[in-house]
């Protein structure tokens, strides 16, 4: 895997080291950060921010410190795992949609603007789209998540949830056209296609190394794996993960996800350091559960 030229956010590296229970061991983070040209000061500063934001609590200090995720921290780590699981599950199933649209309407007074904005942000993070002010839609059954957010924000009395298999938006009833109208599908397709173009040659490189029985040192593996993750997650984070039935065929998002997975598996096989890496352990566990 070639050394990445993508700027690597320290925060992504640190969160990528989280265990399934949300624990991050400083002793595991520092060697990985060093291999990725991240300084100890950058790592310490990141840990301090995670504590200050209430995402993690710390036990001990220095390189032996243990950071445990709070409820809010588990949400930050777990959201990406669930999105990863959903994306690959949909890719494997091919057809997942029951043709029902799930709607959320809310009317929150200006006096509670901060809570209203937080609700909107969360609806968008869950893959929803605004039909108009105060009315959002998703093809996924998101009611449980929406009500949980509303309860946390003390907005349960201001929201209405509903579902329908007969949605008409501005005279458009075709589900694929509705999806194209509400979500930036063409832009996402172009971004995923660019990822495929950039990383397709990496597969040939890794396969050639495997055939020659070459091993890849961590000073190459870790920055390359993290750089690839940064590039992919920049696009994946904006993807509403619509069901395959609402997307163009073939969908480059599926191709990009499979490419990233194949690159990781090949790189793991020729990695000089034995054993599975701690980096993105939770992400790999999510995929392993599907296979």
PDB file of C-alpha atoms in Angstrom:
ATOM      1  CA  UNK A   1       0.000   0.000   0.000  1.00  0.00           C
ATOM      2  CA  UNK A   2       1.612   3.290  -1.049  1.00  0.00           C
ATOM      3  CA  UNK A   3       2.320   5.898   1.604  1.00  0.00           C
ATOM      4  CA  UNK A   4      -0.673   8.202   1.743  1.00  0.00           C
ATOM      5  CA  UNK A   5      -0.403  11.909   0.945  1.00  0.00           C
ATOM      6  CA  UNK A   6      -3.849  12.554   2.465  1.00  0.00           C
ATOM      7  CA  UNK A   7      -3.764  14.764   5.588  1.00  0.00           C
ATOM      8  CA  UNK A   8      -4.628  12.499   8.521  1.00  0.00           C
ATOM      9  CA  UNK A   9      -6.810  13.971  11.288  1.00  0.00           C
ATOM     10  CA  UNK A  10      -5.511  12.896  14.697  1.00  0.00           C
ATOM     11  CA  UNK A  11      -9.084  12.589  15.947  1.00  0.00           C
ATOM     12  CA  UNK A  12      -9.926   9.978  13.304  1.00  0.00           C
ATOM     13  CA  UNK A  13      -6.814   8.009  14.203  1.00  0.00           C
ATOM     14  CA  UNK A  14      -7.596   8.055  17.931  1.00  0.00           C
ATOM     15  CA  UNK A  15     -11.263   7.115  17.509  1.00  0.00           C
ATOM     16  CA  UNK A  16     -10.188   4.432  15.053  1.00  0.00           C
ATOM     17  CA  UNK A  17      -8.312   2.737  17.897  1.00  0.00           C
ATOM     18  CA  UNK A  18     -11.452   2.255  20.002  1.00  0.00           C
ATOM     19  CA  UNK A  19     -12.313  -1.245  21.194  1.00  0.00           C
ATOM     20  CA  UNK A  20     -15.830  -2.648  20.893  1.00  0.00           C
ATOM     21  CA  UNK A  21     -16.695  -1.488  24.421  1.00  0.00           C
ATOM     22  CA  UNK A  22     -15.543   2.053  23.633  1.00  0.00           C
ATOM     23  CA  UNK A  23     -12.220   1.761  25.465  1.00  0.00           C
ATOM     24  CA  UNK A  24      -9.113   3.395  24.003  1.00  0.00           C
ATOM     25  CA  UNK A  25      -5.705   2.395  25.365  1.00  0.00           C
ATOM     26  CA  UNK A  26      -3.104   5.136  25.101  1.00  0.00           C
ATOM     27  CA  UNK A  27      -0.394   2.467  24.926  1.00  0.00           C
ATOM     28  CA  UNK A  28      -1.901   1.260  21.626  1.00  0.00           C
ATOM     29  CA  UNK A  29      -2.463   4.713  20.154  1.00  0.00           C
ATOM     30  CA  UNK A  30       1.009   6.239  20.444  1.00  0.00           C
ATOM     31  CA  UNK A  31       2.912   3.646  18.328  1.00  0.00           C
ATOM     32  CA  UNK A  32       0.274   3.829  15.580  1.00  0.00           C
ATOM     33  CA  UNK A  33       0.336   7.627  15.662  1.00  0.00           C
ATOM     34  CA  UNK A  34       4.132   7.616  15.398  1.00  0.00           C
ATOM     35  CA  UNK A  35       3.981   5.341  12.346  1.00  0.00           C
ATOM     36  CA  UNK A  36       1.505   7.809  10.803  1.00  0.00           C
ATOM     37  CA  UNK A  37       3.814  10.781  11.482  1.00  0.00           C
ATOM     38  CA  UNK A  38       1.555  12.123  14.234  1.00  0.00           C
ATOM     39  CA  UNK A  39       3.415  13.592  17.207  1.00  0.00           C
ATOM     40  CA  UNK A  40       2.825  12.670  20.838  1.00  0.00           C
ATOM     41  CA  UNK A  41       1.722  16.273  21.462  1.00  0.00           C
ATOM     42  CA  UNK A  42      -0.972  15.932  18.787  1.00  0.00           C
ATOM     43  CA  UNK A  43      -2.252  12.755  20.410  1.00  0.00           C
ATOM     44  CA  UNK A  44      -2.254  14.269  23.903  1.00  0.00           C
ATOM     45  CA  UNK A  45      -4.099  17.339  22.627  1.00  0.00           C
ATOM     46  CA  UNK A  46      -6.694  15.117  20.963  1.00  0.00           C
ATOM     47  CA  UNK A  47      -7.252  13.123  24.151  1.00  0.00           C
ATOM     48  CA  UNK A  48      -7.725  16.372  26.088  1.00  0.00           C
ATOM     49  CA  UNK A  49     -10.355  17.562  23.602  1.00  0.00           C
ATOM     50  CA  UNK A  50     -12.232  14.259  23.768  1.00  0.00           C
ATOM     51  CA  UNK A  51     -12.317  14.586  27.555  1.00  0.00           C
ATOM     52  CA  UNK A  52     -13.365  18.247  27.429  1.00  0.00           C
ATOM     53  CA  UNK A  53     -16.219  17.401  25.043  1.00  0.00           C
ATOM     54  CA  UNK A  54     -17.497  14.779  27.464  1.00  0.00           C
ATOM     55  CA  UNK A  55     -16.917  11.900  25.044  1.00  0.00           C
ATOM     56  CA  UNK A  56     -14.375  10.007  27.178  1.00  0.00           C
ATOM     57  CA  UNK A  57     -13.239   9.774  30.774  1.00  0.00           C
ATOM     58  CA  UNK A  58      -9.617   9.030  31.683  1.00  0.00           C
ATOM     59  CA  UNK A  59      -8.112   6.551  34.106  1.00  0.00           C
ATOM     60  CA  UNK A  60      -4.411   6.935  34.828  1.00  0.00           C
ATOM     61  CA  UNK A  61      -2.077   9.154  32.859  1.00  0.00           C
ATOM     62  CA  UNK A  62       0.533   9.345  30.145  1.00  0.00           C
ATOM     63  CA  UNK A  63       1.085   6.413  27.826  1.00  0.00           C
ATOM     64  CA  UNK A  64      -0.590   3.982  30.223  1.00  0.00           C
ATOM     65  CA  UNK A  65      -3.862   5.939  30.421  1.00  0.00           C
ATOM     66  CA  UNK A  66      -7.149   4.207  29.668  1.00  0.00           C
ATOM     67  CA  UNK A  67      -9.941   6.243  28.091  1.00  0.00           C
ATOM     68  CA  UNK A  68     -13.500   4.981  28.485  1.00  0.00           C
ATOM     69  CA  UNK A  69     -16.315   6.239  26.292  1.00  0.00           C
ATOM     70  CA  UNK A  70     -19.246   7.983  27.940  1.00  0.00           C
ATOM     71  CA  UNK A  71     -22.759   7.453  26.599  1.00  0.00           C
ATOM     72  CA  UNK A  72     -22.163  10.339  24.218  1.00  0.00           C
ATOM     73  CA  UNK A  73     -18.790   8.895  23.246  1.00  0.00           C
ATOM     74  CA  UNK A  74     -20.275   5.472  22.530  1.00  0.00           C
ATOM     75  CA  UNK A  75     -22.746   7.179  20.227  1.00  0.00           C
ATOM     76  CA  UNK A  76     -19.893   8.867  18.346  1.00  0.00           C
ATOM     77  CA  UNK A  77     -18.061   5.544  17.925  1.00  0.00           C
ATOM     78  CA  UNK A  78     -21.145   3.404  17.404  1.00  0.00           C
ATOM     79  CA  UNK A  79     -22.873   5.554  14.787  1.00  0.00           C
ATOM     80  CA  UNK A  80     -20.160   4.892  12.238  1.00  0.00           C
ATOM     81  CA  UNK A  81     -20.166   1.170  13.007  1.00  0.00           C
ATOM     82  CA  UNK A  82     -23.923   0.973  12.471  1.00  0.00           C
ATOM     83  CA  UNK A  83     -23.668   2.933   9.227  1.00  0.00           C
ATOM     84  CA  UNK A  84     -20.911   0.615   8.023  1.00  0.00           C
ATOM     85  CA  UNK A  85     -22.978  -2.440   8.904  1.00  0.00           C
ATOM     86  CA  UNK A  86     -26.049  -1.026   7.125  1.00  0.00           C
ATOM     87  CA  UNK A  87     -24.094  -0.135   3.985  1.00  0.00           C
ATOM     88  CA  UNK A  88     -22.520  -3.565   3.546  1.00  0.00           C
ATOM     89  CA  UNK A  89     -25.728  -5.378   4.521  1.00  0.00           C
ATOM     90  CA  UNK A  90     -27.589  -3.508   1.788  1.00  0.00           C
ATOM     91  CA  UNK A  91     -24.799  -4.264  -0.689  1.00  0.00           C
ATOM     92  CA  UNK A  92     -25.031  -7.973   0.101  1.00  0.00           C
ATOM     93  CA  UNK A  93     -28.830  -8.162   0.043  1.00  0.00           C
ATOM     94  CA  UNK A  94     -29.295  -6.177  -3.156  1.00  0.00           C
ATOM     95  CA  UNK A  95     -32.938  -5.514  -2.327  1.00  0.00           C
ATOM     96  CA  UNK A  96     -33.884  -4.211   1.102  1.00  0.00           C
ATOM     97  CA  UNK A  97     -36.613  -1.604   0.732  1.00  0.00           C
ATOM     98  CA  UNK A  98     -40.267  -2.194   1.610  1.00  0.00           C
ATOM     99  CA  UNK A  99     -41.267   0.877  -0.470  1.00  0.00           C
ATOM    100  CA  UNK A 100     -42.367   2.813   2.594  1.00  0.00           C
ATOM    101  CA  UNK A 101     -41.311   6.381   3.274  1.00  0.00           C
ATOM    102  CA  UNK A 102     -40.869   7.465   6.892  1.00  0.00           C
ATOM    103  CA  UNK A 103     -41.782  11.059   7.733  1.00  0.00           C
ATOM    104  CA  UNK A 104     -40.982  13.345  10.658  1.00  0.00           C
ATOM    105  CA  UNK A 105     -42.718  16.681  11.115  1.00  0.00           C
ATOM    106  CA  UNK A 106     -41.982  19.157  13.860  1.00  0.00           C
ATOM    107  CA  UNK A 107     -42.891  22.637  14.969  1.00  0.00           C
ATOM    108  CA  UNK A 108     -40.441  24.010  17.508  1.00  0.00           C
ATOM    109  CA  UNK A 109     -40.725  27.643  18.662  1.00  0.00           C
ATOM    110  CA  UNK A 110     -37.889  30.109  18.119  1.00  0.00           C
ATOM    111  CA  UNK A 111     -37.293  30.185  21.864  1.00  0.00           C
ATOM    112  CA  UNK A 112     -35.965  26.625  21.554  1.00  0.00           C
ATOM    113  CA  UNK A 113     -33.904  27.264  18.462  1.00  0.00           C
ATOM    114  CA  UNK A 114     -30.832  25.384  19.718  1.00  0.00           C
ATOM    115  CA  UNK A 115     -32.862  22.203  20.293  1.00  0.00           C
ATOM    116  CA  UNK A 116     -34.563  22.622  16.920  1.00  0.00           C
ATOM    117  CA  UNK A 117     -31.221  22.963  15.138  1.00  0.00           C
ATOM    118  CA  UNK A 118     -29.866  19.921  16.981  1.00  0.00           C
ATOM    119  CA  UNK A 119     -32.899  17.895  15.874  1.00  0.00           C
ATOM    120  CA  UNK A 120     -32.430  18.958  12.258  1.00  0.00           C
ATOM    121  CA  UNK A 121     -28.739  18.081  12.358  1.00  0.00           C
ATOM    122  CA  UNK A 122     -29.520  14.657  13.772  1.00  0.00           C
ATOM    123  CA  UNK A 123     -32.198  13.956  11.158  1.00  0.00           C
ATOM    124  CA  UNK A 124     -29.694  14.768   8.428  1.00  0.00           C
ATOM    125  CA  UNK A 125     -27.054  12.603  10.124  1.00  0.00           C
ATOM    126  CA  UNK A 126     -29.548   9.732  10.088  1.00  0.00           C
ATOM    127  CA  UNK A 127     -29.785  10.085   6.304  1.00  0.00           C
ATOM    128  CA  UNK A 128     -32.974  12.109   6.146  1.00  0.00           C
ATOM    129  CA  UNK A 129     -33.786  14.902   3.703  1.00  0.00           C
ATOM    130  CA  UNK A 130     -35.910  18.005   4.067  1.00  0.00           C
ATOM    131  CA  UNK A 131     -39.072  18.083   1.982  1.00  0.00           C
ATOM    132  CA  UNK A 132     -39.785  21.547   3.344  1.00  0.00           C
ATOM    133  CA  UNK A 133     -39.187  23.422   6.580  1.00  0.00           C
ATOM    134  CA  UNK A 134     -40.094  21.177   9.497  1.00  0.00           C
ATOM    135  CA  UNK A 135     -40.790  18.082   7.367  1.00  0.00           C
ATOM    136  CA  UNK A 136     -38.146  15.395   6.819  1.00  0.00           C
ATOM    137  CA  UNK A 137     -38.229  12.012   5.119  1.00  0.00           C
ATOM    138  CA  UNK A 138     -36.174   8.822   5.024  1.00  0.00           C
ATOM    139  CA  UNK A 139     -36.641   5.461   3.295  1.00  0.00           C
ATOM    140  CA  UNK A 140     -35.363   3.787   6.472  1.00  0.00           C
ATOM    141  CA  UNK A 141     -37.489   2.947   9.552  1.00  0.00           C
ATOM    142  CA  UNK A 142     -35.922   5.587  11.750  1.00  0.00           C
ATOM    143  CA  UNK A 143     -38.763   6.179  14.213  1.00  0.00           C
ATOM    144  CA  UNK A 144     -36.950   4.650  17.196  1.00  0.00           C
ATOM    145  CA  UNK A 145     -33.854   6.793  16.637  1.00  0.00           C
ATOM    146  CA  UNK A 146     -35.908   9.929  16.007  1.00  0.00           C
ATOM    147  CA  UNK A 147     -37.967   9.516  19.162  1.00  0.00           C
ATOM    148  CA  UNK A 148     -34.805   8.859  21.166  1.00  0.00           C
ATOM    149  CA  UNK A 149     -33.290  12.110  19.891  1.00  0.00           C
ATOM    150  CA  UNK A 150     -36.527  13.990  20.549  1.00  0.00           C
ATOM    151  CA  UNK A 151     -36.653  12.652  24.100  1.00  0.00           C
ATOM    152  CA  UNK A 152     -33.043  13.668  24.707  1.00  0.00           C
ATOM    153  CA  UNK A 153     -33.836  17.193  23.452  1.00  0.00           C
ATOM    154  CA  UNK A 154     -37.161  17.326  25.318  1.00  0.00           C
ATOM    155  CA  UNK A 155     -39.058  17.732  22.030  1.00  0.00           C
ATOM    156  CA  UNK A 156     -41.311  14.667  22.053  1.00  0.00           C
ATOM    157  CA  UNK A 157     -44.404  16.859  22.292  1.00  0.00           C
ATOM    158  CA  UNK A 158     -43.371  18.849  19.207  1.00  0.00           C
ATOM    159  CA  UNK A 159     -42.853  16.050  16.668  1.00  0.00           C
ATOM    160  CA  UNK A 160     -45.085  13.800  14.576  1.00  0.00           C
ATOM    161  CA  UNK A 161     -43.937  10.597  12.870  1.00  0.00           C
ATOM    162  CA  UNK A 162     -45.720   8.770  10.071  1.00  0.00           C
ATOM    163  CA  UNK A 163     -45.043   6.384   7.199  1.00  0.00           C
ATOM    164  CA  UNK A 164     -46.575   5.921   3.763  1.00  0.00           C
ATOM    165  CA  UNK A 165     -46.105   3.985   0.541  1.00  0.00           C
ATOM    166  CA  UNK A 166     -47.740   6.783  -1.463  1.00  0.00           C
ATOM    167  CA  UNK A 167     -45.501   9.863  -1.465  1.00  0.00           C
ATOM    168  CA  UNK A 168     -46.029  12.711  -3.936  1.00  0.00           C
ATOM    169  CA  UNK A 169     -43.553  15.612  -3.940  1.00  0.00           C
ATOM    170  CA  UNK A 170     -44.323  18.401  -6.376  1.00  0.00           C
ATOM    171  CA  UNK A 171     -46.188  15.997  -8.637  1.00  0.00           C
ATOM    172  CA  UNK A 172     -43.383  13.410  -8.614  1.00  0.00           C
ATOM    173  CA  UNK A 173     -44.286   9.938  -7.357  1.00  0.00           C
ATOM    174  CA  UNK A 174     -41.570   7.742  -8.835  1.00  0.00           C
ATOM    175  CA  UNK A 175     -39.375   6.657  -5.881  1.00  0.00           C
ATOM    176  CA  UNK A 176     -36.075   6.947  -7.769  1.00  0.00           C
ATOM    177  CA  UNK A 177     -36.902  10.410  -9.050  1.00  0.00           C
ATOM    178  CA  UNK A 178     -37.982  11.481  -5.574  1.00  0.00           C
ATOM    179  CA  UNK A 179     -34.644  10.239  -4.224  1.00  0.00           C
ATOM    180  CA  UNK A 180     -32.718  12.109  -6.920  1.00  0.00           C
ATOM    181  CA  UNK A 181     -34.691  15.255  -6.095  1.00  0.00           C
ATOM    182  CA  UNK A 182     -34.070  15.090  -2.338  1.00  0.00           C
ATOM    183  CA  UNK A 183     -30.512  13.729  -2.064  1.00  0.00           C
ATOM    184  CA  UNK A 184     -27.274  14.642  -3.969  1.00  0.00           C
ATOM    185  CA  UNK A 185     -27.068  11.259  -5.689  1.00  0.00           C
ATOM    186  CA  UNK A 186     -25.143  12.407  -8.775  1.00  0.00           C
ATOM    187  CA  UNK A 187     -22.527  14.207  -6.666  1.00  0.00           C
ATOM    188  CA  UNK A 188     -22.055  11.171  -4.423  1.00  0.00           C
ATOM    189  CA  UNK A 189     -21.723   8.915  -7.468  1.00  0.00           C
ATOM    190  CA  UNK A 190     -18.960  11.123  -8.871  1.00  0.00           C
ATOM    191  CA  UNK A 191     -17.092  11.180  -5.554  1.00  0.00           C
ATOM    192  CA  UNK A 192     -17.289   7.407  -5.149  1.00  0.00           C
ATOM    193  CA  UNK A 193     -16.147   6.934  -8.750  1.00  0.00           C
ATOM    194  CA  UNK A 194     -13.105   9.111  -8.008  1.00  0.00           C
ATOM    195  CA  UNK A 195     -12.256   6.884  -5.027  1.00  0.00           C
ATOM    196  CA  UNK A 196     -12.456   3.812  -7.252  1.00  0.00           C
ATOM    197  CA  UNK A 197     -10.182   5.429  -9.824  1.00  0.00           C
ATOM    198  CA  UNK A 198      -7.639   6.435  -7.182  1.00  0.00           C
ATOM    199  CA  UNK A 199      -7.429   3.122  -5.334  1.00  0.00           C
ATOM    200  CA  UNK A 200      -8.023   0.500  -8.036  1.00  0.00           C
ATOM    201  CA  UNK A 201      -4.272   0.375  -8.849  1.00  0.00           C
ATOM    202  CA  UNK A 202      -3.575  -0.398  -5.172  1.00  0.00           C
ATOM    203  CA  UNK A 203      -5.221  -3.804  -5.584  1.00  0.00           C
ATOM    204  CA  UNK A 204      -2.724  -4.749  -8.317  1.00  0.00           C
ATOM    205  CA  UNK A 205       0.169  -3.501  -6.181  1.00  0.00           C
ATOM    206  CA  UNK A 206      -0.917  -5.524  -3.147  1.00  0.00           C
ATOM    207  CA  UNK A 207      -1.559  -8.661  -5.182  1.00  0.00           C
ATOM    208  CA  UNK A 208       1.890  -8.348  -6.759  1.00  0.00           C
ATOM    209  CA  UNK A 209       3.479  -8.026  -3.308  1.00  0.00           C
ATOM    210  CA  UNK A 210       1.581 -11.090  -2.119  1.00  0.00           C
ATOM    211  CA  UNK A 211       2.683 -13.141  -5.119  1.00  0.00           C
ATOM    212  CA  UNK A 212       6.307 -12.193  -4.400  1.00  0.00           C
ATOM    213  CA  UNK A 213       5.820 -13.044  -0.707  1.00  0.00           C
ATOM    214  CA  UNK A 214       6.805  -9.504   0.270  1.00  0.00           C
ATOM    215  CA  UNK A 215       5.847  -8.093   3.647  1.00  0.00           C
ATOM    216  CA  UNK A 216       4.670  -4.547   4.320  1.00  0.00           C
ATOM    217  CA  UNK A 217       6.115  -2.686   7.325  1.00  0.00           C
ATOM    218  CA  UNK A 218       3.798  -0.749   9.620  1.00  0.00           C
ATOM    219  CA  UNK A 219       5.458   2.506   8.569  1.00  0.00           C
ATOM    220  CA  UNK A 220       3.834   1.899   5.174  1.00  0.00           C
ATOM    221  CA  UNK A 221       0.741  -0.078   6.172  1.00  0.00           C
ATOM    222  CA  UNK A 222      -0.665   2.222   8.859  1.00  0.00           C
ATOM    223  CA  UNK A 223      -0.401   5.577   7.015  1.00  0.00           C
ATOM    224  CA  UNK A 224      -1.738   3.932   3.861  1.00  0.00           C
ATOM    225  CA  UNK A 225      -4.677   2.310   5.647  1.00  0.00           C
ATOM    226  CA  UNK A 226      -5.518   5.497   7.510  1.00  0.00           C
ATOM    227  CA  UNK A 227      -5.170   7.701   4.435  1.00  0.00           C
ATOM    228  CA  UNK A 228      -7.515   5.425   2.516  1.00  0.00           C
ATOM    229  CA  UNK A 229      -9.978   5.551   5.396  1.00  0.00           C
ATOM    230  CA  UNK A 230      -9.866   9.365   5.476  1.00  0.00           C
ATOM    231  CA  UNK A 231     -10.596   9.593   1.750  1.00  0.00           C
ATOM    232  CA  UNK A 232     -13.416   7.070   1.939  1.00  0.00           C
ATOM    233  CA  UNK A 233     -15.000   8.438   5.115  1.00  0.00           C
ATOM    234  CA  UNK A 234     -15.085  11.964   3.702  1.00  0.00           C
ATOM    235  CA  UNK A 235     -17.559  10.689   1.107  1.00  0.00           C
ATOM    236  CA  UNK A 236     -19.201   7.977   3.208  1.00  0.00           C
ATOM    237  CA  UNK A 237     -20.077  10.502   5.913  1.00  0.00           C
ATOM    238  CA  UNK A 238     -22.237  12.423   3.415  1.00  0.00           C
ATOM    239  CA  UNK A 239     -23.948   9.298   2.063  1.00  0.00           C
ATOM    240  CA  UNK A 240     -27.563   8.839   3.256  1.00  0.00           C
ATOM    241  CA  UNK A 241     -27.165   5.106   2.483  1.00  0.00           C
ATOM    242  CA  UNK A 242     -30.332   4.883   0.432  1.00  0.00           C
ATOM    243  CA  UNK A 243     -31.641   1.391  -0.330  1.00  0.00           C
ATOM    244  CA  UNK A 244     -30.326  -0.075  -3.618  1.00  0.00           C
ATOM    245  CA  UNK A 245     -33.784   0.233  -5.171  1.00  0.00           C
ATOM    246  CA  UNK A 246     -33.469   4.038  -5.082  1.00  0.00           C
ATOM    247  CA  UNK A 247     -29.989   4.257  -6.616  1.00  0.00           C
ATOM    248  CA  UNK A 248     -28.616   4.101 -10.172  1.00  0.00           C
ATOM    249  CA  UNK A 249     -27.255   0.734 -11.277  1.00  0.00           C
ATOM    250  CA  UNK A 250     -24.397   0.030 -11.039  1.00  0.00           C
ATOM    251  CA  UNK A 251     -23.888   2.166  -7.938  1.00  0.00           C
ATOM    252  CA  UNK A 252     -20.239   3.291  -7.529  1.00  0.00           C
ATOM    253  CA  UNK A 253     -20.700   3.499  -3.757  1.00  0.00           C
ATOM    254  CA  UNK A 254     -21.005  -0.270  -3.618  1.00  0.00           C
ATOM    255  CA  UNK A 255     -17.950  -0.652  -5.863  1.00  0.00           C
ATOM    256  CA  UNK A 256     -15.937   1.705  -3.645  1.00  0.00           C
ATOM    257  CA  UNK A 257     -16.897  -0.139  -0.462  1.00  0.00           C
ATOM    258  CA  UNK A 258     -15.884  -3.476  -1.945  1.00  0.00           C
ATOM    259  CA  UNK A 259     -12.623  -1.992  -3.202  1.00  0.00           C
ATOM    260  CA  UNK A 260     -11.753  -0.622   0.241  1.00  0.00           C
ATOM    261  CA  UNK A 261     -12.598  -3.961   1.835  1.00  0.00           C
ATOM    262  CA  UNK A 262     -10.463  -5.901  -0.672  1.00  0.00           C
ATOM    263  CA  UNK A 263      -7.530  -3.520  -0.167  1.00  0.00           C
ATOM    264  CA  UNK A 264      -7.706  -3.935   3.603  1.00  0.00           C
ATOM    265  CA  UNK A 265      -7.867  -7.726   3.420  1.00  0.00           C
ATOM    266  CA  UNK A 266      -4.928  -7.943   1.026  1.00  0.00           C
ATOM    267  CA  UNK A 267      -2.890  -5.489   3.099  1.00  0.00           C
ATOM    268  CA  UNK A 268      -3.609  -7.418   6.305  1.00  0.00           C
ATOM    269  CA  UNK A 269      -2.306 -10.564   4.633  1.00  0.00           C
ATOM    270  CA  UNK A 270       1.079  -9.069   3.774  1.00  0.00           C
ATOM    271  CA  UNK A 271       1.485  -6.894   6.850  1.00  0.00           C
ATOM    272  CA  UNK A 272       4.867  -7.454   8.451  1.00  0.00           C
ATOM    273  CA  UNK A 273       3.503  -7.283  11.998  1.00  0.00           C
ATOM    274  CA  UNK A 274       1.510 -10.444  12.781  1.00  0.00           C
ATOM    275  CA  UNK A 275      -2.042 -10.358  14.079  1.00  0.00           C
ATOM    276  CA  UNK A 276      -4.996  -8.143  13.332  1.00  0.00           C
ATOM    277  CA  UNK A 277      -4.327  -4.416  13.728  1.00  0.00           C
ATOM    278  CA  UNK A 278      -5.997  -2.387  16.428  1.00  0.00           C
ATOM    279  CA  UNK A 279      -6.689   0.413  13.927  1.00  0.00           C
ATOM    280  CA  UNK A 280     -10.404   0.404  13.028  1.00  0.00           C
ATOM    281  CA  UNK A 281     -10.952  -2.805  15.013  1.00  0.00           C
ATOM    282  CA  UNK A 282     -14.617  -1.947  15.604  1.00  0.00           C
ATOM    283  CA  UNK A 283     -15.124  -1.348  11.879  1.00  0.00           C
ATOM    284  CA  UNK A 284     -13.654  -4.739  11.020  1.00  0.00           C
ATOM    285  CA  UNK A 285     -15.747  -6.462  13.693  1.00  0.00           C
ATOM    286  CA  UNK A 286     -18.887  -4.976  12.150  1.00  0.00           C
ATOM    287  CA  UNK A 287     -17.989  -6.421   8.749  1.00  0.00           C
ATOM    288  CA  UNK A 288     -16.984  -9.785  10.176  1.00  0.00           C
ATOM    289  CA  UNK A 289     -20.429 -10.111  11.759  1.00  0.00           C
ATOM    290  CA  UNK A 290     -21.988  -9.947   8.277  1.00  0.00           C
ATOM    291  CA  UNK A 291     -19.853 -12.681   6.714  1.00  0.00           C
TER     292      UNK A 291
END
